[in-house]
mmCIF file of C-alpha atoms in Angstrom:
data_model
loop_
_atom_site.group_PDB
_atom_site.id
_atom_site.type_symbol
_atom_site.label_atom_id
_atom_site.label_comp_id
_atom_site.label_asym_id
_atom_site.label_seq_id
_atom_site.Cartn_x
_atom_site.Cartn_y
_atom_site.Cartn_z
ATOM 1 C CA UNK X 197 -0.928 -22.864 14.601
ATOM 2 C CA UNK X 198 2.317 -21.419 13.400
ATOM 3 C CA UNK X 199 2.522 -17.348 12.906
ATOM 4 C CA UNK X 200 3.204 -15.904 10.050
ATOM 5 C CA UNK X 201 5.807 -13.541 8.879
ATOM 6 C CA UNK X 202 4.458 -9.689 7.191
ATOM 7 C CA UNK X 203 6.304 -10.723 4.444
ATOM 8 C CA UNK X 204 4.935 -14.458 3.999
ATOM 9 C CA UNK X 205 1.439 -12.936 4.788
ATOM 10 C CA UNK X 206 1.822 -10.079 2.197
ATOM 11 C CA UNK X 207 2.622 -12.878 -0.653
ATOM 12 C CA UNK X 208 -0.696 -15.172 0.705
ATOM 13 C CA UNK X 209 -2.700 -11.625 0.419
ATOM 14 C CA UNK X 210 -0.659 -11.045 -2.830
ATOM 15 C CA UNK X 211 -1.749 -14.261 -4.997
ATOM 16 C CA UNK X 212 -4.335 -13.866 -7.123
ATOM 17 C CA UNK X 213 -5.184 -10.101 -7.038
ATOM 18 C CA UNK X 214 -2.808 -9.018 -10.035
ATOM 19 C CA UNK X 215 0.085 -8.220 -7.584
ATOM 20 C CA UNK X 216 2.925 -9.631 -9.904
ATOM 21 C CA UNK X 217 2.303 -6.705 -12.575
ATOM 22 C CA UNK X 218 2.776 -3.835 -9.416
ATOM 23 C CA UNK X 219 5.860 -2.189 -8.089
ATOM 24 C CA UNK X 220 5.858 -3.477 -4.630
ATOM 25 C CA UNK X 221 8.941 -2.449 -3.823
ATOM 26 C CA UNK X 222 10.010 1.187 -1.028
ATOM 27 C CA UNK X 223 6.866 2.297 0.890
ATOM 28 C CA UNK X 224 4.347 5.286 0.826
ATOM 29 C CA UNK X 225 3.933 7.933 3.092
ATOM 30 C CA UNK X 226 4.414 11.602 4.035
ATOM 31 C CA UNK X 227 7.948 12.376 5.339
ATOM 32 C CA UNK X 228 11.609 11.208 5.021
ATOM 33 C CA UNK X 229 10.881 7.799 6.385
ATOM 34 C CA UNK X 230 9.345 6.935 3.049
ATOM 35 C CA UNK X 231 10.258 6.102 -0.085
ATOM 36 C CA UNK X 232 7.226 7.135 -2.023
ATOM 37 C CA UNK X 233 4.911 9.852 -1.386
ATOM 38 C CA UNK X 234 1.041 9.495 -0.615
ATOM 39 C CA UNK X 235 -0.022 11.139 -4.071
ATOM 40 C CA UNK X 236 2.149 8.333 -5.824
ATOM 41 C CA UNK X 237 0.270 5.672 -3.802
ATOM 42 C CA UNK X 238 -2.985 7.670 -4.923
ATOM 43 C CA UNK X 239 -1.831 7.730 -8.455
ATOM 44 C CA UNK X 240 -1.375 3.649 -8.256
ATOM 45 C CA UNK X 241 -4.195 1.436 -9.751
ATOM 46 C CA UNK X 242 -6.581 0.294 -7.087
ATOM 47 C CA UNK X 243 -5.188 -3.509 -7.256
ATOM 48 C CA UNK X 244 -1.526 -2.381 -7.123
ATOM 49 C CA UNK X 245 -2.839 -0.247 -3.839
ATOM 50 C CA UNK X 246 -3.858 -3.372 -2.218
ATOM 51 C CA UNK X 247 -0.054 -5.038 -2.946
ATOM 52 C CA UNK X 248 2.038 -2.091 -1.276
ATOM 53 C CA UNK X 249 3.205 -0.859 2.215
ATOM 54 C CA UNK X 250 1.482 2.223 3.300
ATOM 55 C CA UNK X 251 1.359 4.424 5.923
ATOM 56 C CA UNK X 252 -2.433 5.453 7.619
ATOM 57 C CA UNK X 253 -1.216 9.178 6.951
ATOM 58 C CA UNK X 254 -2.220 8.709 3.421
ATOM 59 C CA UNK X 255 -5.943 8.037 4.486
ATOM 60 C CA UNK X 256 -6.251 11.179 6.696
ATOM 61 C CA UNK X 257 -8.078 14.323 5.876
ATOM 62 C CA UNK X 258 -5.514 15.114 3.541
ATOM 63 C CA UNK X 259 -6.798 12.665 1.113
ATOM 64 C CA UNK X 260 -9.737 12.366 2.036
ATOM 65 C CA UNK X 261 -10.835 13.220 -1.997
ATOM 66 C CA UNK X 262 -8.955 10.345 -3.092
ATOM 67 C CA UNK X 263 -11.091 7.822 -0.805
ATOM 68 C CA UNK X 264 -13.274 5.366 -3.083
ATOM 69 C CA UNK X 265 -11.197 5.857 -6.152
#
């Protein structure tokens, strides 16, 4: 079985969920390290949240009022 690359694996994930209509490119997080903040990944459409790189500091307690939407 040959691994995959994140990259090649992202684009398998990517096909079919609506993907090609998001911004996938910078990442989201809190801090300099980031190119996007975790309110803008909040403020993405659920689908488009599925096709982008983001950091588990956007899930914390933080956010927690954004979880399920």
């Amino acid at each position: 079985m040959k691994k995959l690359s994140r990259t090649k694996l992202k684009d398998i994930n990517g096909k079919g969920m609506g993907c090609e209509r998001c911004s996938t490119s910078g990442n989201y997080g809190d801090g300099p390290e980031y190119t996007n903040s975790c309110m803008a990944f909040w403020a993405l459409s659920p689908t488009c949240r599925n096709c982008v790189d983001v950091s588990v500091d956007c899930y914390g307690p933080d956010y927690s009022d954004y979880f399920g939407n």
